[in-house]
PDB file of C-alpha atoms in Angstrom:
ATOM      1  CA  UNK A   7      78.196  87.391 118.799  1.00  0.00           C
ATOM      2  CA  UNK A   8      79.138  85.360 115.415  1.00  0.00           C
ATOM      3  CA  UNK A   9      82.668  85.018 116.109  1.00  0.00           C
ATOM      4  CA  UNK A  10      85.400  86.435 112.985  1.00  0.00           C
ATOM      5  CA  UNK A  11      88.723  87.714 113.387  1.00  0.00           C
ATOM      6  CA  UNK A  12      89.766  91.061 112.935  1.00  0.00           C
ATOM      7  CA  UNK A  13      92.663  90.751 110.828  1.00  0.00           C
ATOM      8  CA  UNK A  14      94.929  94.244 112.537  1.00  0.00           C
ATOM      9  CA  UNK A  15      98.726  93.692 112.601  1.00  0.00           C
ATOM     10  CA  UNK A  16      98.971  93.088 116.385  1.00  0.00           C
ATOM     11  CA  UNK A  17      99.896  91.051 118.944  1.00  0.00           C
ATOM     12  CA  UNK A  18      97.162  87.417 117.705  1.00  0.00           C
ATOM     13  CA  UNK A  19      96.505  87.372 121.693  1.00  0.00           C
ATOM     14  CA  UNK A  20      95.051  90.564 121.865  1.00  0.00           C
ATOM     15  CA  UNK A  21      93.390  89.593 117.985  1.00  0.00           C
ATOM     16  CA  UNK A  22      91.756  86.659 120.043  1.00  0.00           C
ATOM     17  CA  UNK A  23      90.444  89.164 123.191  1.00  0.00           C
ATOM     18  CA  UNK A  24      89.074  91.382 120.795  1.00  0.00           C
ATOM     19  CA  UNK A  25      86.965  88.211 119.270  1.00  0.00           C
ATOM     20  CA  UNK A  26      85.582  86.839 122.445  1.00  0.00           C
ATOM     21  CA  UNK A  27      84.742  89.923 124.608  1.00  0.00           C
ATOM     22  CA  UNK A  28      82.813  92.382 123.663  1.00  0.00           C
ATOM     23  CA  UNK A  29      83.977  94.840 126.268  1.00  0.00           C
ATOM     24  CA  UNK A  30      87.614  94.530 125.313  1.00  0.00           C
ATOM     25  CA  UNK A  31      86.771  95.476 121.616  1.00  0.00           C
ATOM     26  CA  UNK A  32      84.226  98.516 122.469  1.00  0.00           C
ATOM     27  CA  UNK A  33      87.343  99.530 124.547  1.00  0.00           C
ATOM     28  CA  UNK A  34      89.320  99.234 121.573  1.00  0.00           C
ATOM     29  CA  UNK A  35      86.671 101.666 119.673  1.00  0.00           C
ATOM     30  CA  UNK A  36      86.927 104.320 122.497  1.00  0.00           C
ATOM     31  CA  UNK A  37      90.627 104.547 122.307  1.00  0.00           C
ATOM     32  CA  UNK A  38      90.799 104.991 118.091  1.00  0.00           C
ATOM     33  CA  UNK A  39      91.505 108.235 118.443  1.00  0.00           C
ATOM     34  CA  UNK A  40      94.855 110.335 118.098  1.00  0.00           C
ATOM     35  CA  UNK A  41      96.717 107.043 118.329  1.00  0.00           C
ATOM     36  CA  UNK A  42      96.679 104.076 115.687  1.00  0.00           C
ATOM     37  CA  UNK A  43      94.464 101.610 114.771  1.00  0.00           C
ATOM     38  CA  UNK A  44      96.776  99.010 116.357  1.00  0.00           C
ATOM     39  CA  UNK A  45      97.956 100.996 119.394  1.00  0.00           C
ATOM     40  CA  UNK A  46      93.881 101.511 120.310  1.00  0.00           C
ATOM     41  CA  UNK A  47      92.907  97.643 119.391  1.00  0.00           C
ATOM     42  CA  UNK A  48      95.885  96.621 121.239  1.00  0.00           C
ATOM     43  CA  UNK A  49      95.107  98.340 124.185  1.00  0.00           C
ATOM     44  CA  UNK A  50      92.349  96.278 125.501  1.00  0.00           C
ATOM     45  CA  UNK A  51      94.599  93.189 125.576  1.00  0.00           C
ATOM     46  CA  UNK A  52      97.100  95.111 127.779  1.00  0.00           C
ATOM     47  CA  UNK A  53      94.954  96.741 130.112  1.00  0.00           C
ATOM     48  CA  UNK A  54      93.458  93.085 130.428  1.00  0.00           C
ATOM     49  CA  UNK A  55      97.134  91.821 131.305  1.00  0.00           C
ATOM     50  CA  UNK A  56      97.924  94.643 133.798  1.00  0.00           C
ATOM     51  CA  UNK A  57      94.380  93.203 135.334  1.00  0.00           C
ATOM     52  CA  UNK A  58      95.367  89.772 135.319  1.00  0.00           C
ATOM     53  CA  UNK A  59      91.991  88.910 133.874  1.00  0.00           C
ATOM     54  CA  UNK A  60      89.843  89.641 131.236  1.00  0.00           C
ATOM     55  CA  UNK A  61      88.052  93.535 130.807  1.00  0.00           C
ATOM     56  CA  UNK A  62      84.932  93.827 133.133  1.00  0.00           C
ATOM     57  CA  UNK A  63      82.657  96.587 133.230  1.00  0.00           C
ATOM     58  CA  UNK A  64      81.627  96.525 136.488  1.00  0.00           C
ATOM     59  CA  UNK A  65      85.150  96.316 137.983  1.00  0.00           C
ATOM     60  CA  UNK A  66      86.105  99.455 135.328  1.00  0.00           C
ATOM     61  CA  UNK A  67      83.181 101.356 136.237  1.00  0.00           C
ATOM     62  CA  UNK A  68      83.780 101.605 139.785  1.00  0.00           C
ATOM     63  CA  UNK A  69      87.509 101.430 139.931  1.00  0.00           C
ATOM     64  CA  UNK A  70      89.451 103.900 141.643  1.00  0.00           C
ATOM     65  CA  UNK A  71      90.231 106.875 138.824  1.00  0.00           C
ATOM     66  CA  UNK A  72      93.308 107.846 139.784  1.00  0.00           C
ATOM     67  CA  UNK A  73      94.424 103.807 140.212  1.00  0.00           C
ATOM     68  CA  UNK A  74      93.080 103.596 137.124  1.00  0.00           C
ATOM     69  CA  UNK A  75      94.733 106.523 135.229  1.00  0.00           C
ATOM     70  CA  UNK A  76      98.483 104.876 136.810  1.00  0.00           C
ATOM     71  CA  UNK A  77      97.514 101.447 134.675  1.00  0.00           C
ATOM     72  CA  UNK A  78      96.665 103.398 131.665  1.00  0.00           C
ATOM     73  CA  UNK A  79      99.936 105.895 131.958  1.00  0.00           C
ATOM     74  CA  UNK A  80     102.088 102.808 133.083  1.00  0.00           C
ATOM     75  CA  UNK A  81     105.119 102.334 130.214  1.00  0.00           C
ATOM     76  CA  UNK A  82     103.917 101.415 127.820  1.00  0.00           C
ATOM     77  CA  UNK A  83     100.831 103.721 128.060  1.00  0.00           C
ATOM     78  CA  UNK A  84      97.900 102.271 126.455  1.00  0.00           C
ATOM     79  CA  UNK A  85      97.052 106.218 124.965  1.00  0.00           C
ATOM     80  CA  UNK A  86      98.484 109.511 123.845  1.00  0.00           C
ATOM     81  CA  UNK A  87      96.815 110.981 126.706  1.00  0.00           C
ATOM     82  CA  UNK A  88      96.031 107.999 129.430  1.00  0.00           C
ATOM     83  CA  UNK A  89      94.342 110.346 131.802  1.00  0.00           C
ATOM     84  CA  UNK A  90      91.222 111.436 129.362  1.00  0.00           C
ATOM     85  CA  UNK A  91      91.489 108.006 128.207  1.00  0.00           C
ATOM     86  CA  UNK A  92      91.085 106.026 131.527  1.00  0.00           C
ATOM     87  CA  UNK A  93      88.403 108.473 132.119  1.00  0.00           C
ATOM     88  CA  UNK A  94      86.027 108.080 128.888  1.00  0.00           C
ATOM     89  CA  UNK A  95      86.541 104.321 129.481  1.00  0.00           C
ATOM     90  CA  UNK A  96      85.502 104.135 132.622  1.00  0.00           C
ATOM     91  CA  UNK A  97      82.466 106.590 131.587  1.00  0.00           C
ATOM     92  CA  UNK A  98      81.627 104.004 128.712  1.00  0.00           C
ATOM     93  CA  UNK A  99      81.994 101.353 131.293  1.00  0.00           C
ATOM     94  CA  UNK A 100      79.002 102.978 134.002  1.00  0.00           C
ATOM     95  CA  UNK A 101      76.845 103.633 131.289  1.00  0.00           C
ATOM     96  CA  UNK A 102      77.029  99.749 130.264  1.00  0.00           C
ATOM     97  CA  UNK A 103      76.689  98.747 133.914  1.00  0.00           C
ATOM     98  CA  UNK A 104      73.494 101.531 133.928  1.00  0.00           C
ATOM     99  CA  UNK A 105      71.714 100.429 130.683  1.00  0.00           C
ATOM    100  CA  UNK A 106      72.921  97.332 129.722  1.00  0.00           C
ATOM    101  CA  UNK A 107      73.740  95.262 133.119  1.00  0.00           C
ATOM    102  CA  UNK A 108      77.239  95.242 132.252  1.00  0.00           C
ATOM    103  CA  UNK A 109      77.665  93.636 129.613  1.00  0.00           C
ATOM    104  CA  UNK A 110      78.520  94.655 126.133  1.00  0.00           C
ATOM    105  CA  UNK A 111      77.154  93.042 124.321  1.00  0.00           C
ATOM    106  CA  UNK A 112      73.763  94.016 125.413  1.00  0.00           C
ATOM    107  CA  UNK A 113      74.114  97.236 123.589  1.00  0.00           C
ATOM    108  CA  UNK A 114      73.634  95.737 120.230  1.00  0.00           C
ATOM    109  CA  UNK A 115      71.773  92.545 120.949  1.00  0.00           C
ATOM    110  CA  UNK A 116      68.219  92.622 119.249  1.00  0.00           C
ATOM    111  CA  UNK A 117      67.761  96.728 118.046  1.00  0.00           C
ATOM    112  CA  UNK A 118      64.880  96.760 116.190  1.00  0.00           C
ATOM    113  CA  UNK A 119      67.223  98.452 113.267  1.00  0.00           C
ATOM    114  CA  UNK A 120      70.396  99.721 112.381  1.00  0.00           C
ATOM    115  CA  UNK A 121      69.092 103.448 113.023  1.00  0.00           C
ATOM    116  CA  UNK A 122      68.365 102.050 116.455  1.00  0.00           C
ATOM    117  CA  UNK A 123      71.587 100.296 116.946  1.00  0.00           C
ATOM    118  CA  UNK A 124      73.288 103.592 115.560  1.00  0.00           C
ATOM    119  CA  UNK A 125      71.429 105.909 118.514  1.00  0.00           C
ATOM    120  CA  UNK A 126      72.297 103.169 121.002  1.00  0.00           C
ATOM    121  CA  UNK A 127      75.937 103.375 120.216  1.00  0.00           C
ATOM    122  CA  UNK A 128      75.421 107.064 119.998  1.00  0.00           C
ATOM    123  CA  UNK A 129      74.537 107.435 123.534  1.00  0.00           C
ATOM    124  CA  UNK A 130      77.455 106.443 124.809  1.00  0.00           C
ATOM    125  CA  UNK A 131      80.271 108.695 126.231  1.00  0.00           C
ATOM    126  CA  UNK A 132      82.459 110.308 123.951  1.00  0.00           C
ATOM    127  CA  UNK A 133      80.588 108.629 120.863  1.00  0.00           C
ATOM    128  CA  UNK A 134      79.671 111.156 117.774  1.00  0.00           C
ATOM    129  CA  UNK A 135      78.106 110.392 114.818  1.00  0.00           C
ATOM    130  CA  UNK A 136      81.598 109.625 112.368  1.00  0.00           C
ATOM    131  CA  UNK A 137      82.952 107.072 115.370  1.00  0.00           C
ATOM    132  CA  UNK A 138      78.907 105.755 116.251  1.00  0.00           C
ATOM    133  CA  UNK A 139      79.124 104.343 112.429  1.00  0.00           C
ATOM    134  CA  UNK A 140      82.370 103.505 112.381  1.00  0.00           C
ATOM    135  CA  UNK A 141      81.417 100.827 115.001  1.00  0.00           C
ATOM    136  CA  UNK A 142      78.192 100.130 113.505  1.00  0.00           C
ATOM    137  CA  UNK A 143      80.119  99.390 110.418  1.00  0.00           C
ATOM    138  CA  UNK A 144      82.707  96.901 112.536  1.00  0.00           C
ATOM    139  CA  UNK A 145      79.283  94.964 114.302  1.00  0.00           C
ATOM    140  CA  UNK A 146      78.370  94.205 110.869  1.00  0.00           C
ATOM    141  CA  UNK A 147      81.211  93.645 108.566  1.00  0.00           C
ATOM    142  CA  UNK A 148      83.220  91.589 111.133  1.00  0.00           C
ATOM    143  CA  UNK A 149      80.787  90.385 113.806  1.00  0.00           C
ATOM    144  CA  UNK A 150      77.819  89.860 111.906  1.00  0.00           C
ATOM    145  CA  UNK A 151      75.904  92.211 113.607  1.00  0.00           C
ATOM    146  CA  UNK A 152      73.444  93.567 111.264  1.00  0.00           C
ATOM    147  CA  UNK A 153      69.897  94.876 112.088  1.00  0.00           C
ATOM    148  CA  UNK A 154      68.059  95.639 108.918  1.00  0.00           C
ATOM    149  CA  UNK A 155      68.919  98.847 108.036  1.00  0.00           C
ATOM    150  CA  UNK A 156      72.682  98.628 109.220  1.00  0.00           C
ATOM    151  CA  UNK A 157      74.545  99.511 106.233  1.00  0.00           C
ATOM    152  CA  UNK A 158      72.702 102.522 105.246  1.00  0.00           C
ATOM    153  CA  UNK A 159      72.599 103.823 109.065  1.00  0.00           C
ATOM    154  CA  UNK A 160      76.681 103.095 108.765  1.00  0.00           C
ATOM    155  CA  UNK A 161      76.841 105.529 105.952  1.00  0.00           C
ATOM    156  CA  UNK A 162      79.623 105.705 103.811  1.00  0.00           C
ATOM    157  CA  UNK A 163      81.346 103.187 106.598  1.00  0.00           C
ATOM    158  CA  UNK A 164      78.754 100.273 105.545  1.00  0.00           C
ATOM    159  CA  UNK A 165      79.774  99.951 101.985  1.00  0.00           C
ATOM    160  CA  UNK A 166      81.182  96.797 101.392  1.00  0.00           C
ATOM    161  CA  UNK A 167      83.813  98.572  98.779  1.00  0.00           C
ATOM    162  CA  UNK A 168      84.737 100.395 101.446  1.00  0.00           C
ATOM    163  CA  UNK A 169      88.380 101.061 103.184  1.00  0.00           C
ATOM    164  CA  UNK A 170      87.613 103.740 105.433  1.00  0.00           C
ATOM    165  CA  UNK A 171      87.964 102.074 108.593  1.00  0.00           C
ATOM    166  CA  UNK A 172      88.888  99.594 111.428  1.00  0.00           C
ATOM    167  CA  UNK A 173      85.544  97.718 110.191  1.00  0.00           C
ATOM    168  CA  UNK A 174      87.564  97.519 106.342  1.00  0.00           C
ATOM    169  CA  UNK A 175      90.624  95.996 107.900  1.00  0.00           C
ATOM    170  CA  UNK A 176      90.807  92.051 107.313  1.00  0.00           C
ATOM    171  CA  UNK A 177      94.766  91.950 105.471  1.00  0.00           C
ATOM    172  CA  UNK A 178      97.974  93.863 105.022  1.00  0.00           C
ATOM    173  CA  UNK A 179      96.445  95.070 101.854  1.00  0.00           C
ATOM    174  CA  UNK A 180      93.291  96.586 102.870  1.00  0.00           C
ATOM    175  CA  UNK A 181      95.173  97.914 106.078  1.00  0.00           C
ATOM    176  CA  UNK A 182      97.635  99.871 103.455  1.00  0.00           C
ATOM    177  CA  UNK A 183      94.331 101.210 101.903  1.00  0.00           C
ATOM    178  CA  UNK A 184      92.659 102.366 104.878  1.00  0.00           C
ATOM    179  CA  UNK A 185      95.834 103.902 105.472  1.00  0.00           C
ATOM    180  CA  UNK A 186      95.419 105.873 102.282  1.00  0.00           C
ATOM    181  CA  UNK A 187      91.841 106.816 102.881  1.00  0.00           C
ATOM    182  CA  UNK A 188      92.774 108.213 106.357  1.00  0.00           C
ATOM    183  CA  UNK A 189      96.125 110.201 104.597  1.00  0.00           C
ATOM    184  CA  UNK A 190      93.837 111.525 101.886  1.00  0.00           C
ATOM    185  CA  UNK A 191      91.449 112.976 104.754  1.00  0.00           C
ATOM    186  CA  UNK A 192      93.981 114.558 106.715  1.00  0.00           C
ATOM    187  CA  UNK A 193      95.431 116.234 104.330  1.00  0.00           C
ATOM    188  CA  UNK A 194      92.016 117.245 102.891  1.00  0.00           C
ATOM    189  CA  UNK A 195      90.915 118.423 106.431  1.00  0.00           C
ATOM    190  CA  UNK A 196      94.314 120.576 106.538  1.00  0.00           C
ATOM    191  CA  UNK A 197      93.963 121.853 103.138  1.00  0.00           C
ATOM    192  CA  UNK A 198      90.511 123.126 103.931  1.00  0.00           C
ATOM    193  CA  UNK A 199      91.503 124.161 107.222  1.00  0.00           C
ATOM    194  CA  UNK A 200      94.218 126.677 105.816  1.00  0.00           C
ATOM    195  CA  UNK A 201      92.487 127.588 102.851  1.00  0.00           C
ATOM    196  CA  UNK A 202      94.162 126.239 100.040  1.00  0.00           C
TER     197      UNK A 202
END
Protein backbone atom coordinates (compact mmCIF):
# COMPACT_ATOMS: atom_id res chain seq x y z
CA UNK A 1 0.00 0.00 0.00
CA UNK A 2 1.71 3.46 -1.25
CA UNK A 3 1.93 5.01 2.00
CA UNK A 4 0.14 9.00 2.37
CA UNK A 5 -1.26 10.51 5.30
CA UNK A 6 -4.68 11.18 5.91
CA UNK A 7 -4.68 14.60 7.00
CA UNK A 8 -8.13 14.24 9.87
CA UNK A 9 -7.76 16.47 12.96
CA UNK A 10 -6.87 13.63 15.39
CA UNK A 11 -4.68 12.31 17.63
CA UNK A 12 -1.03 12.04 14.66
CA UNK A 13 -0.63 8.45 16.49
CA UNK A 14 -3.73 7.16 15.44
CA UNK A 15 -2.99 9.39 11.80
CA UNK A 16 0.17 7.05 11.67
CA UNK A 17 -2.01 3.51 12.49
CA UNK A 18 -4.34 4.43 9.99
CA UNK A 19 -1.20 4.71 7.36
CA UNK A 20 0.48 1.47 8.11
CA UNK A 21 -2.37 -1.05 8.73
CA UNK A 22 -4.80 -1.65 6.64
CA UNK A 23 -7.10 -3.29 9.14
CA UNK A 24 -7.04 -0.35 11.51
CA UNK A 25 -8.24 2.03 8.65
CA UNK A 26 -11.07 -0.44 7.13
CA UNK A 27 -12.07 -0.37 10.88
CA UNK A 28 -12.11 3.21 10.71
CA UNK A 29 -14.55 2.95 7.47
CA UNK A 30 -16.98 0.59 9.37
CA UNK A 31 -17.40 2.90 12.25
CA UNK A 32 -18.19 6.34 9.90
CA UNK A 33 -21.42 6.17 10.70
CA UNK A 34 -23.71 8.23 13.22
CA UNK A 35 -20.50 9.44 14.83
CA UNK A 36 -17.76 11.82 13.22
CA UNK A 37 -15.27 11.48 10.87
CA UNK A 38 -12.66 11.81 13.65
CA UNK A 39 -14.45 9.88 16.41
CA UNK A 40 -14.70 6.70 13.67
CA UNK A 41 -10.87 7.23 12.31
CA UNK A 42 -9.85 7.59 15.79
CA UNK A 43 -11.29 4.60 16.92
CA UNK A 44 -9.00 2.12 15.45
CA UNK A 45 -6.02 3.67 17.29
CA UNK A 46 -7.88 3.19 20.62
CA UNK A 47 -9.21 -0.10 20.28
CA UNK A 48 -5.48 -0.89 19.23
CA UNK A 49 -4.33 0.69 22.70
CA UNK A 50 -6.97 -1.11 24.84
CA UNK A 51 -5.25 -4.30 22.87
CA UNK A 52 -1.88 -3.39 23.63
CA UNK A 53 -0.97 -4.13 20.05
CA UNK A 54 -1.81 -3.34 16.76
CA UNK A 55 -5.63 -4.42 15.10
CA UNK A 56 -5.59 -8.15 13.95
CA UNK A 57 -8.22 -9.82 12.20
CA UNK A 58 -7.84 -13.04 13.29
CA UNK A 59 -7.68 -12.15 17.01
CA UNK A 60 -11.07 -9.75 16.24
CA UNK A 61 -12.75 -12.37 14.43
CA UNK A 62 -12.74 -14.89 17.01
CA UNK A 63 -12.73 -12.80 20.11
CA UNK A 64 -15.15 -13.26 22.71
CA UNK A 65 -18.38 -10.82 21.70
CA UNK A 66 -19.42 -9.87 24.75
CA UNK A 67 -15.41 -9.18 25.88
CA UNK A 68 -15.39 -7.47 22.96
CA UNK A 69 -18.53 -5.25 23.20
CA UNK A 70 -16.95 -4.16 27.15
CA UNK A 71 -13.66 -2.69 25.08
CA UNK A 72 -15.80 -0.96 22.63
CA UNK A 73 -18.42 0.50 25.47
CA UNK A 74 -15.36 1.15 27.84
CA UNK A 75 -15.27 5.28 28.59
CA UNK A 76 -14.48 6.58 26.20
CA UNK A 77 -16.61 4.36 23.87
CA UNK A 78 -15.15 4.06 20.55
CA UNK A 79 -19.16 4.39 19.01
CA UNK A 80 -22.60 5.82 19.54
CA UNK A 81 -23.75 2.41 19.89
CA UNK A 82 -20.53 0.04 20.84
CA UNK A 83 -22.59 -3.08 20.90
CA UNK A 84 -23.72 -3.06 16.95
CA UNK A 85 -20.41 -1.66 16.45
CA UNK A 86 -18.16 -4.37 18.07
CA UNK A 87 -20.42 -6.66 16.28
CA UNK A 88 -20.17 -5.42 12.45
CA UNK A 89 -16.40 -5.25 13.18
CA UNK A 90 -15.92 -8.36 14.20
CA UNK A 91 -18.30 -9.55 11.15
CA UNK A 92 -15.91 -7.49 8.76
CA UNK A 93 -13.08 -9.10 10.56
CA UNK A 94 -14.34 -13.19 9.75
CA UNK A 95 -15.10 -12.34 6.42
CA UNK A 96 -11.33 -11.05 5.93
CA UNK A 97 -10.02 -14.08 7.80
CA UNK A 98 -12.64 -16.24 5.25
CA UNK A 99 -11.71 -14.57 1.89
CA UNK A 100 -8.77 -12.80 2.27
CA UNK A 101 -6.47 -14.86 4.92
CA UNK A 102 -6.69 -12.10 7.24
CA UNK A 103 -5.33 -9.58 6.01
CA UNK A 104 -6.66 -6.38 4.65
CA UNK A 105 -5.13 -5.57 2.47
CA UNK A 106 -5.85 -8.54 0.38
CA UNK A 107 -9.22 -7.17 -0.39
CA UNK A 108 -7.97 -4.61 -2.77
CA UNK A 109 -4.65 -5.99 -3.87
CA UNK A 110 -4.69 -6.72 -7.74
CA UNK A 111 -8.85 -6.41 -8.79
CA UNK A 112 -8.89 -6.61 -12.21
CA UNK A 113 -10.92 -3.04 -12.03
CA UNK A 114 -12.41 -0.58 -9.98
CA UNK A 115 -16.01 -2.22 -10.63
CA UNK A 116 -14.31 -5.27 -9.20
CA UNK A 117 -12.68 -3.60 -6.32
CA UNK A 118 -16.15 -1.80 -5.74
CA UNK A 119 -18.13 -5.48 -5.48
CA UNK A 120 -15.25 -6.71 -3.33
CA UNK A 121 -15.69 -3.96 -0.85
CA UNK A 122 -19.36 -4.43 -1.37
CA UNK A 123 -19.40 -7.82 0.01
CA UNK A 124 -18.45 -7.04 3.11
CA UNK A 125 -20.71 -6.73 6.24
CA UNK A 126 -22.61 -3.77 6.67
CA UNK A 127 -21.09 -2.23 3.32
CA UNK A 128 -23.81 -0.52 0.78
CA UNK A 129 -23.21 1.00 -2.23
CA UNK A 130 -22.82 5.09 -0.87
CA UNK A 131 -20.10 3.72 1.98
CA UNK A 132 -18.52 0.75 -0.78
CA UNK A 133 -17.43 4.08 -2.87
CA UNK A 134 -16.76 6.11 -0.29
CA UNK A 135 -13.84 3.69 0.47
CA UNK A 136 -13.11 3.06 -3.02
CA UNK A 137 -12.71 6.74 -3.30
CA UNK A 138 -10.19 6.80 0.02
CA UNK A 139 -7.95 3.55 -1.71
CA UNK A 140 -7.43 5.84 -4.48
CA UNK A 141 -7.19 9.41 -3.56
CA UNK A 142 -5.04 8.72 -0.44
CA UNK A 143 -3.51 5.26 -0.83
CA UNK A 144 -2.99 5.08 -4.35
CA UNK A 145 -5.10 2.37 -4.88
CA UNK A 146 -6.52 2.68 -8.23
CA UNK A 147 -7.59 -0.19 -10.60
CA UNK A 148 -8.51 1.20 -13.95
CA UNK A 149 -11.82 2.12 -13.75
CA UNK A 150 -11.69 3.40 -10.01
CA UNK A 151 -12.90 6.81 -10.27
CA UNK A 152 -15.88 6.24 -12.31
CA UNK A 153 -16.87 2.99 -10.13
CA UNK A 154 -16.36 5.70 -7.02
CA UNK A 155 -19.02 7.83 -8.53
CA UNK A 156 -19.50 11.17 -7.55
CA UNK A 157 -16.86 10.18 -4.53
CA UNK A 158 -13.91 9.77 -7.27
CA UNK A 159 -13.93 13.26 -8.55
CA UNK A 160 -10.90 14.86 -7.79
CA UNK A 161 -13.01 18.34 -7.19
CA UNK A 162 -14.65 16.57 -4.86
CA UNK A 163 -15.35 17.26 -0.89
CA UNK A 164 -17.80 14.75 -0.15
CA UNK A 165 -15.91 12.58 1.98
CA UNK A 166 -13.26 11.07 4.38
CA UNK A 167 -11.33 10.27 0.93
CA UNK A 168 -11.53 14.57 0.29
CA UNK A 169 -10.04 15.27 3.67
CA UNK A 170 -6.17 16.21 3.44
CA UNK A 171 -6.41 20.03 5.54
CA UNK A 172 -8.50 22.10 7.88
CA UNK A 173 -9.89 23.63 4.79
CA UNK A 174 -11.16 20.82 2.85
CA UNK A 175 -12.32 19.23 6.28
CA UNK A 176 -14.60 22.60 6.73
CA UNK A 177 -15.89 21.78 3.16
CA UNK A 178 -16.72 18.30 3.58
CA UNK A 179 -18.36 19.54 6.50
CA UNK A 180 -20.56 21.68 4.30
CA UNK A 181 -21.28 19.00 1.78
CA UNK A 182 -22.43 16.63 4.59
CA UNK A 183 -24.72 19.83 6.27
CA UNK A 184 -26.14 20.54 2.84
CA UNK A 185 -27.24 16.69 2.62
CA UNK A 186 -28.78 16.46 5.83
CA UNK A 187 -30.71 19.07 5.61
CA UNK A 188 -31.67 18.13 2.01
CA UNK A 189 -32.50 14.52 3.22
CA UNK A 190 -34.80 16.24 6.04
CA UNK A 191 -36.33 18.64 3.76
CA UNK A 192 -37.36 15.86 1.46
CA UNK A 193 -38.18 13.70 4.21
CA UNK A 194 -40.93 16.19 5.59
CA UNK A 195 -41.99 17.47 2.45
CA UNK A 196 -40.95 20.84 2.13
Amino acid sequence: MERMTLALPIDPEANRLLARSPLALLVGMVLDQQVSMEKAFSSPYVLAQRLGHDLDARELAGYDPEALVALFAQPPALHRFPKAMAARVQEVCRVLVERYDGDAARLWADPADGRELLARIAGLPGFGRQKAQIFLALLGKRFGVQPPGWQEAAGAYGDPKAHRSVADVTDAESLRLVREYKKQMKAAAKAKATGD
